[in-house]
Amino acid sequence: MKPAAFDYAQPDTLGEALALMAKKGEAARICAGGQSLAAMMNMRLATPEVLIDIAGLAELQTIDIANGAIEVGAGVTQAELLAWPKLAEFQPLLAQLLPWVGHYQTRARGTVCGSLAHSDPSSELPLALALLGGDVFVRSQRGHRIINAEDFQVGMMATALEADEMIVAARFPLARPATASAFEEVAQRHGDFAIVAVGAVGNKDGVRLGVGGVADTPGVVDLTWPVADAALNDFAWSLGGADDQHATARYRRELVRRIGRRVIDEVHNALP
Amino acid sequence: MRYLEAGKRHTVRFTLNGRAVEGDAEPRLLLSDFLRQTLGAFGTHVGCEHGSCGACTIQMDGKAVRSCLLYAVQVEGKALTTVENLATPDGLNELQAAMQKHHGLQCGFCTPGILMSLTQLREEEPNADEARIRDVLSGHICRCTGYDGIVKAALDVFGDVFGKN
Amino acid sequence: MTVQGASRKKLSVSAWTRETSIDVTEGPKCWKHRFGPSLLGLHVAYWAKHENRFPSVNNSTEISQNGKWVGQSMPRVEDPTLLRGLGRFADDLPTPANACHAAFLRSPIAHGEISTIDTAAAAAMPGVVAVITGADLLQYSAPFITGVKVDAPQYALAIDRVRYVGEPVAMVLARDRYLAEDALDAIVVDYQALPPVVDPVAAVDAPALHPGTDGNVLHDRYFRYGDPEDAFATAAHVVEGTYSYPRNSCTPMECFCVIADYDPGADAFEVMANFQGPYTLHTIMARSLKVPGNRMRLKTPPFSGGSYGVKQAVFPYVVALGVAARIAGRPVKWLEDRLEHLAAATSATNRVTTLRAALDVDGRVLALDYDQLEDCGAFLRAPEPATIYRMHGNMTGAYAIENLAIHNRVVVTNKTPTGLMRGFGGPQIYFPLERLMDKAAARLGLDPLELRRRNLVPTAAMPYRTAPGALLDSGDYAGSIDRAVRDGGLAELIARRDSARAAGRMYGIGMAVVVEPSISNMGYITTLLSPEQRERSGPKNGALATATVAFDPSGAISVAVSSVPQGQGHRTVLAQVVADVFACDPGEVAVATEHDTAKDPWTIASGNYASRFAGAVAGATHTAALQLRDRLSLIAAADLNIPPEDVAYGNGRIFARGNPDNSLPLGRSAAKAHWSPLSIPDAAGAGLRETAFWNMPELAEPDEGDRINSSGAYGFIFDYCGVEVDPETYAVRIDRYVTMHDAGRLLNPMLADGQIRGGFAQGMGAALLEELCYAPDGSFQAGTLADYLAPTAMEIPELTILHDQSPSPFTPLGAKGLGEGNCMSTPVCIANAVADAVGEDLTTLPLTRSNLAEILLGEEAPESASASPSTPAPTPTLVDGHALHGSGGTLVPAAPVEVWELLLDDTKLAAVIPGCHALTMTGENAYRADVTLGVGPVKGRFVATVALQDLDAPRSLRLVGGAAGPLGTSRGEGWLTLTETEGGTQIDYTYTVQISGKVAAVGGRMMDGAARALINQFFKRLVSQVDGREVEPAQGLLARLLSWLGIGP
């Protein structure tokens, strides 16, 4: 289990990285923490010709509050965001959800934006971005653009990024006043890929429910109080999950109904 | 920009257990292979090469990380610590001694990675409780012990900032 | 000579050793003359430097004043090395500088003929030394010998057919592993797929996997003890159940490692492998390499990273690497990776058992009737079919049951060959037996514990001969249960269940009663032969163990054994055993456990398996040490001027019984045997080294009635536990688990508990999490440690361990094995508890949340009529069984006949196949394409075949094809229907596809989505082409994005 050969590039600036991406296109792959990519490369599922390591770019290491959102630079690890003192205050959902991302040892290296770019259907962070209606700030040599969560992840491990584009920051909207959030995950073991991950954010008008691990991309639905069982049921069916060796589609749908109900109730009870 | 071509060997320099080391590596050479095969630091073990088992865990710049998910060329200039760094000339350190006392190892293959995670955790959270210790240990697979002795060993040394031992 | 005064205090290790050294400096002149003072100085300096080399042991010296190290929880002597990261495991040993590194190409499919293997491109790649296929191997290798004589030859590489995913097909030798794997990707194998057989029940009537065998049942025998027919005919109650035990593995954290070399001058192989025995396999390896045993030198490393039986299965690779070294003309090294290990190393057998029990009105079990269908995978690889016979003598469990019928059938299927696994054969029988005991209790309205109590082997009957021939050596089963009930708090647990249930929670209690065999009879496997066949082949019996104990010229004690430990602490325990014999400190005893067949004593029974260490190996060591002590006593008696029978040992000294003032250091007399052999009594013999071979007379071959004492000792286990099942997720939480063991005398209780905890963790994994999953098409689905779910520290609950100690009358130290027991008892104990909690008969494992959900979930709420359409109903599949399905549709602004013409145009077709580099016609409407397929970062080159069939112009056609490449293979088909509609043609498509090989093994949870993505790419491009729009380059992300839009979920 050894990776195929690749060129290794460690740009000194973001500009250098973008120039190299423009030049290499599909042959290049960005590596920030590499906690998913390196494993896939070891198995030769992924065989990029050039690996562009952005972990050392100082300009991507920041966590800021700007434009009503927490802006997380592409070099920020999951552990660093989790340890950010203001996290629970400004976006409690992230504080609830980040401990479920991988393990202590992979969070130390894995980045928030890398998880978004990888877009594993069972990952928690793409679910958070979708649920919160966040976006990603994307750069290329051609310029920049902002891609909303709903447009960003287009399929299993597939995003709207062009070959020369790179996420430079993810933006998670700040928790609004008089809202509440909840998150729960069912996995075979602690730290495993989610069979079903369920998050919810709500206010006095209604609740937004998000589900990962079932469909190819996070599923999100807006529901109004009181949330009817029928609405949860229809949402569960709409995700179109499939059987795999860890769980049946039937079980996943049931978890969407049951855990969905649990997190919705938790949000409801936590509302002021 | 540092650009290292595939198929060619490039000199990598970093600090291992407080000493400057260097060796040549192709870009694709895994750090775990570099430590073991190039530097002869066999204490770091390889159990899965996909980041799941934790046997290859080391400390890098004050973080516990998987050395099988890093390439040797990525650690240029960094400070790495491996299991070989733990014991003093006088003997085992507290955590190691506690592992022996509580029979926290059998075959000893997963042990170096576990020691490195717990060492890092102790630096960050010296008062971590059992739940937190188990949470961190869940990034390791041990097939021999059922984890009981490992948890007990950790509990012996965590929460001991005032030196009860 | 120094005689210590009576007032002298107990000597520490350092004190006596230093003293010995000083004594030696005053020794014979010739000695000084020959070696000179510098060596002596070094010697003294060594002891001075190392006086604290065993600090943990010295701290416990007070314990030894009681006279016994055995029985103490002495810290392990292995640990200070391992904790420093200095343990020398196989991959840490020096690799010869001229060695090349091997990598295996493995079958991506479960069953198929190998049409061609093209290795030319791989052989020409940088750093490649050789590419070896089955045809090359055949020149130097004979088939592996098997326990069942069948015409199903097996080699270290597939020859002309593959029979399981992961089967080695070719081997690349290269300068390093990276280059070897590069070359693997360049080997092109053309397989003609054959229908796979995965389910053992289906295998019984399926076409034979092996052309030379009559079907897939390779072994079929009935056994009958007592009068089971009469018992069933007259029974008050008959209960029956069918239970299925899954495939799992104990997955050691260290994978296989082999370094092989061949010397053509001597026609001899030298191999280092982290092999664990049994050394019966040495004969098989040597025969397969076509050399006598003395030309197949096998060494094992000092440390091994766990095994639990699994490393037995390295032996085919020893042969593969031996042949490779012979072909390459240089040493070859191979280190198995985790994917290889999970897919293709080995597995426990999966077994389907129908068990019937006949009971009288009081709940006494009169008879059992087992119908066992054992699945050994693609080959009966030695020692199989041993799994099904290891328990043969104790198939009645802990119960006194006079009548027994057994029907054993062993089938081959398209899965990895099975082999040794901790608990070997135990979970496969105790899962049905102890589930059925619960079922019987329910039928009779008895408490499950009460039913078990009524059937236990009575204490007074020990040693007890079971109906099928086991001699249960010792134990107080009823008493152990009583103590476990009391000390483990069963009453409190029942109260917890009652209150939990009163609160509406799903809480259950389960138990299991198990007899744990240890020290396998080397003849048990011959039970599968008829008495006439056994008569012809000669008896196989016994369980020889060997150990060597010696004094070296410095008077220090060395021990060498062929136990090949894999983490159990053999060095510690043997130091305790020998220290007791010589009444010295265990720190003075050095134990070597690395093994070399060319130099160290060994027998076929050598190795680390069947829990033989405590009973047999420690026993043999004790025997050797006693023999050595008898000889030393003769020397010491002369030195002390006393009769030999008055020689006594204590505190590292030898002294006169009744006159401890007359004494000398232990090593002093021993050293004399080396330095002054002419000065010791003749009766003491020359050379203070004793090798003992210890045998068990109780382990006879099977008798004419097929009765077999399959093991030398039998421990007893009583487990019970309380579990709670989450009513929403069906997660099982183990609330409390109590395990009572009677394994005879405990040599080191701390290590014994460590073995129990480890076995429990693996048993718990087998109960709730672990399975080597195969899809019905034979694709393997648990290729990573994120898919094969070994428990972590978060999953393992508290464990209460209790001990009784009824010494075995048959082992030298009264000890029995205990490390495997919880792999036998825990799976069924937890299953019984979960069954009690949920009120359902549970007949298979693991009890994952999803598997429990399948049993417990009622009818699902349907989708409401107003909801948007979701996943369409499955379409017919290409082959029976598991497949991925999907469908879609698009309106195209063209008439059906125009669409049809485009479909049959090969240049247009080339444009619609995603990532198509080249397309060649191979027949009418049949093509072969070189494509790059991928989803996200995952990308691979494949050779695809596509054929258009069932043409019904211009209404419908079928696309049939597949793809093969380094990432795996796929087979699939798609249906297209064209319907004329207003504004053009409605194209509807459905597809079904099967995926096998690496991508399925490591990405199972993503396969559905990946297949959907790829096939949607294909059909979308088809639609675009027909539509007349220009198709975007396959690699364009924008194109991919577009292709996703408008496609259903």
Coordinates of C-alpha atoms in Angstrom, one line a residue, chain C residues 570-1003:
Chain C
H570 CA 6.2 -16.2 27.8
R571 CA 9.6 -14.9 28.8
T572 CA 8.2 -13.6 32.0
V573 CA 6.3 -16.7 33.0
L574 CA 9.2 -19.0 32.1
A575 CA 11.5 -16.9 34.2
Q576 CA 9.1 -17.4 37.1
V577 CA 8.9 -21.1 36.6
V578 CA 12.7 -21.6 36.4
A579 CA 13.3 -19.2 39.3
D580 CA 11.1 -21.3 41.4
V581 CA 13.1 -24.5 40.5
F582 CA 16.4 -22.9 41.4
A583 CA 15.0 -20.6 44.2
C584 CA 16.6 -17.7 42.5
D585 CA 15.3 -14.3 41.3
P586 CA 13.5 -14.4 37.9
G587 CA 15.7 -11.6 36.9
E588 CA 18.6 -14.0 36.8
V589 CA 16.9 -16.2 34.2
A590 CA 17.2 -15.1 30.5
V591 CA 14.6 -16.5 28.2
A592 CA 14.9 -16.7 24.4
T593 CA 11.8 -17.2 22.4
E594 CA 13.0 -16.5 18.9
H595 CA 13.3 -19.8 17.2
D596 CA 15.5 -21.4 14.5
T597 CA 14.5 -24.8 13.1
A598 CA 18.1 -25.5 12.3
K599 CA 19.4 -25.0 15.8
D600 CA 16.6 -25.2 18.3
P601 CA 14.7 -28.2 19.5
W602 CA 11.2 -28.4 18.1
T603 CA 8.5 -30.8 17.1
I604 CA 5.4 -30.7 14.9
A605 CA 3.4 -29.5 17.9
S606 CA 5.7 -26.5 18.6
G607 CA 4.3 -23.1 18.2
N608 CA 2.0 -20.7 19.8
Y609 CA -1.6 -22.0 19.4
A610 CA -4.2 -24.1 21.1
S611 CA -3.5 -22.4 24.4
R612 CA -0.7 -24.8 24.9
F613 CA 1.8 -22.5 26.7
A614 CA 0.8 -22.7 30.3
G615 CA 0.0 -26.4 30.3
A616 CA 2.5 -27.8 27.9
V617 CA 5.4 -25.4 27.3
A618 CA 5.7 -24.0 30.8
G619 CA 5.4 -27.6 32.0
A620 CA 8.2 -28.8 29.7
T621 CA 10.3 -25.9 30.9
H622 CA 9.7 -26.9 34.5
T623 CA 10.6 -30.5 33.6
A624 CA 13.8 -29.5 32.0
A625 CA 14.7 -27.2 34.9
L626 CA 14.1 -30.0 37.4
Q627 CA 16.3 -32.4 35.4
L628 CA 19.0 -29.8 35.3
R629 CA 18.7 -29.1 39.0
D630 CA 19.1 -32.8 39.7
R631 CA 22.5 -32.8 37.9
L632 CA 23.5 -29.5 39.5
S633 CA 22.8 -31.0 42.9
L634 CA 25.3 -33.7 42.2
I635 CA 28.0 -31.2 41.6
A636 CA 27.0 -29.0 44.5
A637 CA 26.8 -32.1 46.8
A638 CA 30.5 -32.8 46.1
D639 CA 31.4 -29.2 46.6
L640 CA 29.5 -29.0 49.9
N641 CA 30.6 -32.4 50.9
I642 CA 27.1 -33.6 51.6
P643 CA 24.8 -36.3 50.0
P644 CA 22.9 -35.1 47.0
E645 CA 19.6 -35.6 48.7
D646 CA 20.6 -33.0 51.3
V647 CA 21.2 -30.3 48.7
A648 CA 18.8 -27.4 49.0
Y649 CA 18.2 -24.2 47.1
G650 CA 17.3 -20.7 48.4
N651 CA 17.9 -17.1 47.7
G652 CA 20.2 -17.7 44.8
R653 CA 22.4 -20.1 46.8
I654 CA 22.9 -23.8 47.2
F655 CA 23.2 -25.0 50.7
A656 CA 23.1 -28.0 52.9
R657 CA 19.7 -28.9 54.2
G658 CA 19.8 -28.4 58.0
N659 CA 23.0 -26.4 57.8
P660 CA 22.5 -23.2 55.7
D661 CA 25.9 -22.0 56.7
N662 CA 27.4 -24.6 54.4
S663 CA 26.5 -22.9 51.1
L664 CA 27.7 -21.4 47.9
P665 CA 26.3 -19.2 45.2
L666 CA 24.1 -21.0 42.7
G667 CA 26.2 -20.1 39.7
R668 CA 29.4 -21.3 41.3
S669 CA 28.8 -25.0 40.9
A670 CA 27.1 -24.5 37.6
A671 CA 30.1 -22.6 36.2
K672 CA 32.3 -25.4 37.4
A673 CA 30.7 -27.7 34.9
H674 CA 32.1 -25.5 32.2
W675 CA 35.5 -24.5 33.6
S676 CA 36.4 -27.7 35.5
P677 CA 34.6 -30.6 33.8
L678 CA 37.1 -33.0 35.1
S679 CA 36.4 -31.9 38.7
I680 CA 32.7 -32.7 38.8
P681 CA 31.2 -36.1 39.6
D682 CA 30.8 -38.3 36.6
A683 CA 27.1 -38.9 37.4
A684 CA 26.5 -35.2 36.8
G685 CA 27.3 -35.7 33.2
A686 CA 28.9 -33.2 30.9
G687 CA 27.5 -29.8 30.0
L688 CA 24.8 -28.3 32.1
R689 CA 22.1 -28.1 29.4
E690 CA 18.8 -30.0 29.6
T691 CA 16.3 -30.3 26.8
A692 CA 13.1 -31.9 27.9
F693 CA 10.4 -33.2 25.6
W694 CA 7.2 -33.4 27.5
N695 CA 4.3 -35.5 26.3
M696 CA 0.8 -36.3 27.5
P697 CA -0.1 -39.9 27.6
E698 CA -3.8 -38.9 27.8
L699 CA -3.6 -37.7 24.2
A700 CA -4.2 -41.0 22.3
E701 CA -5.3 -41.2 18.7
P702 CA -9.0 -41.6 18.0
D703 CA -10.3 -45.0 18.9
E704 CA -12.3 -47.4 16.7
G705 CA -15.5 -45.7 18.0
D706 CA -14.2 -42.3 16.8
R707 CA -13.8 -41.2 20.4
I708 CA -11.0 -38.6 20.7
N709 CA -9.6 -36.8 23.7
S710 CA -9.0 -33.8 21.4
S711 CA -7.2 -31.7 24.0
G712 CA -5.0 -32.2 27.0
A713 CA -6.7 -29.9 29.5
Y714 CA -10.2 -28.3 29.7
G715 CA -10.9 -25.1 31.6
F716 CA -14.3 -24.0 32.6
I717 CA -15.9 -20.6 32.0
F718 CA -19.2 -19.2 33.2
D719 CA -20.1 -15.8 31.8
Y720 CA -23.1 -13.6 32.4
C721 CA -23.9 -10.1 31.4
G722 CA -26.5 -7.4 31.3
V723 CA -27.1 -5.4 28.2
E724 CA -29.3 -2.6 27.2
V725 CA -30.5 -2.0 23.7
D726 CA -31.2 1.6 22.7
P727 CA -34.8 1.6 21.5
E728 CA -34.1 4.1 18.8
T729 CA -30.7 3.2 17.3
Y730 CA -30.5 -0.5 18.5
A731 CA -27.1 0.2 19.8
V732 CA -26.2 -2.5 22.4
R733 CA -24.6 -1.2 25.6
I734 CA -23.0 -3.8 27.8
D735 CA -24.0 -2.7 31.3
R736 CA -22.0 -5.3 33.2
Y737 CA -20.0 -8.4 32.2
V738 CA -18.8 -11.1 34.6
T739 CA -16.5 -13.9 33.5
M740 CA -15.6 -16.7 35.8
H741 CA -12.6 -18.9 34.8
D742 CA -11.3 -22.1 36.1
A743 CA -8.1 -22.7 34.2
G744 CA -6.3 -24.7 36.8
R745 CA -3.3 -23.1 38.5
L746 CA -2.6 -19.5 37.4
L747 CA 1.1 -19.0 36.7
N748 CA 0.9 -15.2 36.6
P749 CA -2.6 -13.9 37.5
M750 CA -2.0 -10.5 36.0
L751 CA -1.1 -12.0 32.6
A752 CA -4.0 -14.4 32.9
D753 CA -6.3 -11.5 33.4
G754 CA -4.7 -9.8 30.4
Q755 CA -5.4 -12.8 28.3
I756 CA -9.0 -12.8 29.4
R757 CA -9.5 -9.1 28.7
G758 CA -8.0 -9.5 25.3
G759 CA -10.1 -12.5 24.5
F760 CA -13.2 -10.7 25.8
A761 CA -12.5 -7.7 23.6
Q762 CA -12.3 -9.9 20.5
G763 CA -15.3 -11.9 21.6
M764 CA -17.2 -8.7 22.1
G765 CA -16.1 -7.5 18.6
A766 CA -17.4 -10.7 17.1
A767 CA -20.7 -10.3 18.9
L768 CA -21.4 -6.8 18.0
L769 CA -19.2 -5.4 15.3
E770 CA -16.7 -7.5 13.3
E771 CA -17.4 -9.2 10.1
L772 CA -15.3 -9.9 7.0
C773 CA -18.2 -9.0 4.7
Y774 CA -18.7 -10.4 1.3
A775 CA -21.3 -9.3 -1.1
P776 CA -23.3 -12.1 -2.8
D777 CA -21.2 -11.6 -5.9
G778 CA -18.1 -12.5 -3.8
S779 CA -16.7 -9.0 -3.7
F780 CA -14.9 -8.4 -0.4
Q781 CA -16.1 -5.4 1.5
A782 CA -14.0 -5.0 4.6
G783 CA -10.7 -3.9 3.3
T784 CA -9.9 -1.1 5.8
L785 CA -9.9 -0.8 9.5
A786 CA -12.7 1.7 9.1
D787 CA -14.7 -1.2 7.6
Y788 CA -13.5 -4.1 9.6
L789 CA -14.7 -2.9 13.0
A790 CA -12.4 -3.9 15.8
P791 CA -13.6 -2.4 19.1
T792 CA -11.9 0.7 20.5
A793 CA -11.5 1.9 24.0
M794 CA -14.9 3.6 23.7
E795 CA -16.7 0.3 23.0
I796 CA -15.1 -2.0 25.6
P797 CA -17.0 -2.1 28.9
E798 CA -15.8 -2.8 32.4
L799 CA -15.1 -6.5 32.9
T800 CA -15.4 -8.4 36.2
I801 CA -13.0 -11.3 36.2
L802 CA -13.3 -14.2 38.7
H803 CA -11.1 -17.2 39.1
D804 CA -11.3 -20.7 40.5
Q805 CA -8.2 -22.8 40.4
S806 CA -8.7 -26.6 40.0
P807 CA -5.3 -27.8 39.0
S808 CA -5.1 -30.1 36.1
P809 CA -3.9 -33.5 37.1
F810 CA -2.3 -33.9 33.7
T811 CA 0.0 -30.9 33.3
P812 CA 3.2 -30.5 35.2
L813 CA 2.2 -27.2 36.8
G814 CA -1.5 -27.9 37.0
A815 CA -2.1 -25.1 34.6
K816 CA -4.5 -25.0 31.6
G817 CA -4.9 -22.6 28.8
L818 CA -7.2 -19.6 29.3
G819 CA -6.5 -17.1 26.5
E820 CA -9.1 -18.3 24.0
G821 CA -12.1 -18.9 26.3
N822 CA -13.8 -15.5 26.0
C823 CA -13.6 -15.8 22.2
M824 CA -15.9 -18.8 22.7
S825 CA -18.1 -17.6 25.5
T826 CA -18.5 -13.9 24.9
P827 CA -20.2 -13.9 21.5
V828 CA -23.0 -16.1 22.6
C829 CA -23.3 -14.6 26.1
I830 CA -23.9 -11.2 24.6
A831 CA -26.2 -12.7 22.0
N832 CA -28.2 -14.4 24.7
A833 CA -28.5 -11.1 26.6
V834 CA -29.5 -9.1 23.5
A835 CA -32.1 -11.8 22.7
D836 CA -33.4 -11.5 26.2
A837 CA -33.6 -7.8 25.9
V838 CA -35.4 -7.7 22.6
G839 CA -37.4 -10.8 22.9
E840 CA -36.4 -12.3 19.6
D841 CA -34.5 -15.5 18.7
L842 CA -31.2 -14.2 17.3
T843 CA -29.5 -16.7 15.1
T844 CA -26.6 -14.9 13.6
L845 CA -23.8 -12.4 14.4
P846 CA -22.6 -9.7 14.6
L847 CA -25.5 -7.9 16.2
T848 CA -24.8 -4.5 14.6
R849 CA -27.4 -1.8 15.0
S850 CA -28.5 -2.2 11.4
N851 CA -28.7 -6.0 11.7
L852 CA -30.8 -5.7 14.8
A853 CA -32.9 -3.1 13.1
E854 CA -33.7 -5.6 10.3
I855 CA -35.2 -7.9 13.0
L856 CA -36.9 -5.3 15.2
L857 CA -38.2 -2.8 12.8
G858 CA -41.8 -3.2 11.9
E859 CA -43.4 -2.2 8.7
E860 CA -42.0 1.0 7.4
A861 CA -44.1 4.1 7.0
P862 CA -44.6 4.6 3.3
E863 CA -43.7 7.7 1.5
S864 CA -46.7 10.1 1.4
A865 CA -48.4 10.3 -2.0
S866 CA -47.6 14.0 -2.3
A867 CA -43.9 13.6 -1.8
S868 CA -41.5 13.9 -4.6
P869 CA -40.3 10.8 -6.4
S870 CA -37.4 9.1 -4.8
T871 CA -35.2 6.1 -5.6
P872 CA -37.0 4.0 -8.2
A873 CA -37.7 0.3 -7.7
P874 CA -34.8 -2.0 -8.4
T875 CA -34.5 -3.4 -11.9
P876 CA -33.7 -7.0 -12.8
T877 CA -30.1 -7.8 -12.2
L878 CA -27.4 -9.2 -14.4
V879 CA -26.7 -12.0 -12.0
D880 CA -28.4 -13.1 -8.9
G881 CA -27.6 -11.2 -5.8
H882 CA -26.2 -7.9 -4.8
A883 CA -26.0 -5.2 -7.4
L884 CA -26.3 -1.5 -7.5
H885 CA -29.2 -0.1 -9.4
G886 CA -30.3 3.2 -10.8
S887 CA -32.3 4.9 -13.5
G888 CA -32.9 8.2 -15.2
G889 CA -34.4 9.8 -18.2
T890 CA -34.1 12.8 -20.5
L891 CA -36.0 14.3 -23.4
V892 CA -33.9 14.6 -26.6
P893 CA -35.0 16.9 -29.5
A894 CA -34.6 14.3 -32.2
A895 CA -36.8 11.5 -33.6
P896 CA -36.2 8.0 -32.2
V897 CA -34.8 6.8 -35.5
E898 CA -32.1 9.5 -35.5
V899 CA -31.2 8.6 -31.9
W900 CA -31.0 5.0 -32.8
E901 CA -28.6 5.6 -35.7
L902 CA -26.3 7.6 -33.4
L903 CA -26.3 4.9 -30.9
L904 CA -25.0 2.3 -33.4
D905 CA -22.3 4.6 -34.7
D906 CA -19.0 3.5 -33.0
T907 CA -17.3 6.9 -33.3
K908 CA -20.3 8.5 -31.6
L909 CA -20.2 5.8 -28.9
A910 CA -16.5 6.5 -28.3
A911 CA -17.4 10.1 -27.6
V912 CA -20.0 9.2 -25.0
I913 CA -17.9 6.7 -23.0
P914 CA -16.5 8.9 -20.2
G915 CA -12.7 9.4 -20.3
C916 CA -12.4 7.3 -23.4
H917 CA -8.8 7.2 -24.8
A918 CA -9.3 4.7 -27.5
L919 CA -12.1 2.4 -28.8
T920 CA -11.7 -0.6 -30.9
M921 CA -14.4 -2.9 -32.4
T922 CA -14.2 -6.4 -31.2
G923 CA -17.3 -7.8 -33.0
E924 CA -20.7 -6.7 -34.3
N925 CA -21.8 -4.0 -31.9
A926 CA -19.1 -4.9 -29.5
Y927 CA -16.2 -2.7 -28.4
R928 CA -13.2 -2.6 -26.2
A929 CA -12.2 0.8 -24.8
D930 CA -9.3 2.2 -22.9
V931 CA -10.9 4.6 -20.4
T932 CA -10.1 6.7 -17.3
L933 CA -13.0 6.6 -14.9
G934 CA -13.3 8.5 -11.6
V935 CA -15.3 10.2 -9.0
G936 CA -13.7 13.2 -7.2
P937 CA -10.1 12.5 -6.5
V938 CA -10.5 8.8 -7.2
K939 CA -9.4 8.0 -10.7
G940 CA -8.2 4.9 -12.5
R941 CA -7.4 3.6 -15.8
F942 CA -9.6 0.7 -17.0
V943 CA -10.1 -1.5 -20.0
A944 CA -13.8 -1.5 -20.7
T945 CA -15.9 -3.7 -22.9
V946 CA -19.3 -2.7 -24.2
A947 CA -21.7 -4.7 -26.3
L948 CA -25.1 -3.6 -27.6
Q949 CA -27.6 -6.4 -27.4
D950 CA -31.3 -7.2 -27.8
L951 CA -31.6 -4.5 -30.5
D952 CA -35.2 -3.6 -31.2
A953 CA -34.8 -0.7 -33.6
P954 CA -35.7 2.0 -32.8
R955 CA -37.3 1.2 -29.5
S956 CA -34.9 -0.4 -27.1
L957 CA -31.5 -2.0 -26.6
R958 CA -29.4 -3.3 -23.9
L959 CA -25.8 -2.3 -23.1
V960 CA -23.7 -5.0 -21.5
G961 CA -20.2 -4.6 -20.4
G962 CA -17.6 -4.3 -17.8
A963 CA -14.4 -2.6 -16.8
A964 CA -11.2 -3.9 -15.4
G965 CA -8.1 -2.1 -14.0
P966 CA -5.9 -1.8 -11.0
L967 CA -8.7 -0.4 -8.9
G968 CA -11.0 -3.3 -9.5
T969 CA -13.5 -4.7 -11.9
S970 CA -17.1 -4.1 -12.7
R971 CA -19.8 -5.8 -14.6
G972 CA -23.1 -4.2 -15.5
E973 CA -25.8 -3.6 -18.0
G974 CA -28.1 -0.9 -18.9
W975 CA -31.5 -0.8 -20.7
L976 CA -32.4 2.1 -22.9
T977 CA -35.9 2.7 -24.2
L978 CA -36.7 5.3 -26.8
T979 CA -40.2 6.7 -26.8
E980 CA -41.4 9.2 -29.3
T981 CA -42.9 12.2 -27.6
E982 CA -43.9 15.6 -28.5
G983 CA -40.7 17.5 -29.3
G984 CA -38.5 14.5 -29.7
T985 CA -37.6 11.3 -28.0
Q986 CA -37.8 10.4 -24.3
I987 CA -34.8 8.3 -23.4
D988 CA -35.2 6.3 -20.3
Y989 CA -32.5 4.2 -18.8
T990 CA -32.0 1.8 -16.0
Y991 CA -28.8 0.1 -15.0
T992 CA -27.5 -2.5 -12.7
V993 CA -23.8 -3.0 -11.9
Q994 CA -21.6 -5.1 -9.7
I995 CA -18.2 -3.8 -8.5
S996 CA -15.4 -5.9 -7.1
G997 CA -11.8 -5.6 -6.2
K998 CA -10.0 -2.8 -4.4
V999 CA -12.6 -0.1 -4.7
A1000 CA -15.3 -2.4 -3.3
A1001 CA -13.0 -3.5 -0.5
V1002 CA -12.0 -0.1 0.7
G1003 CA -14.9 2.1 -0.4

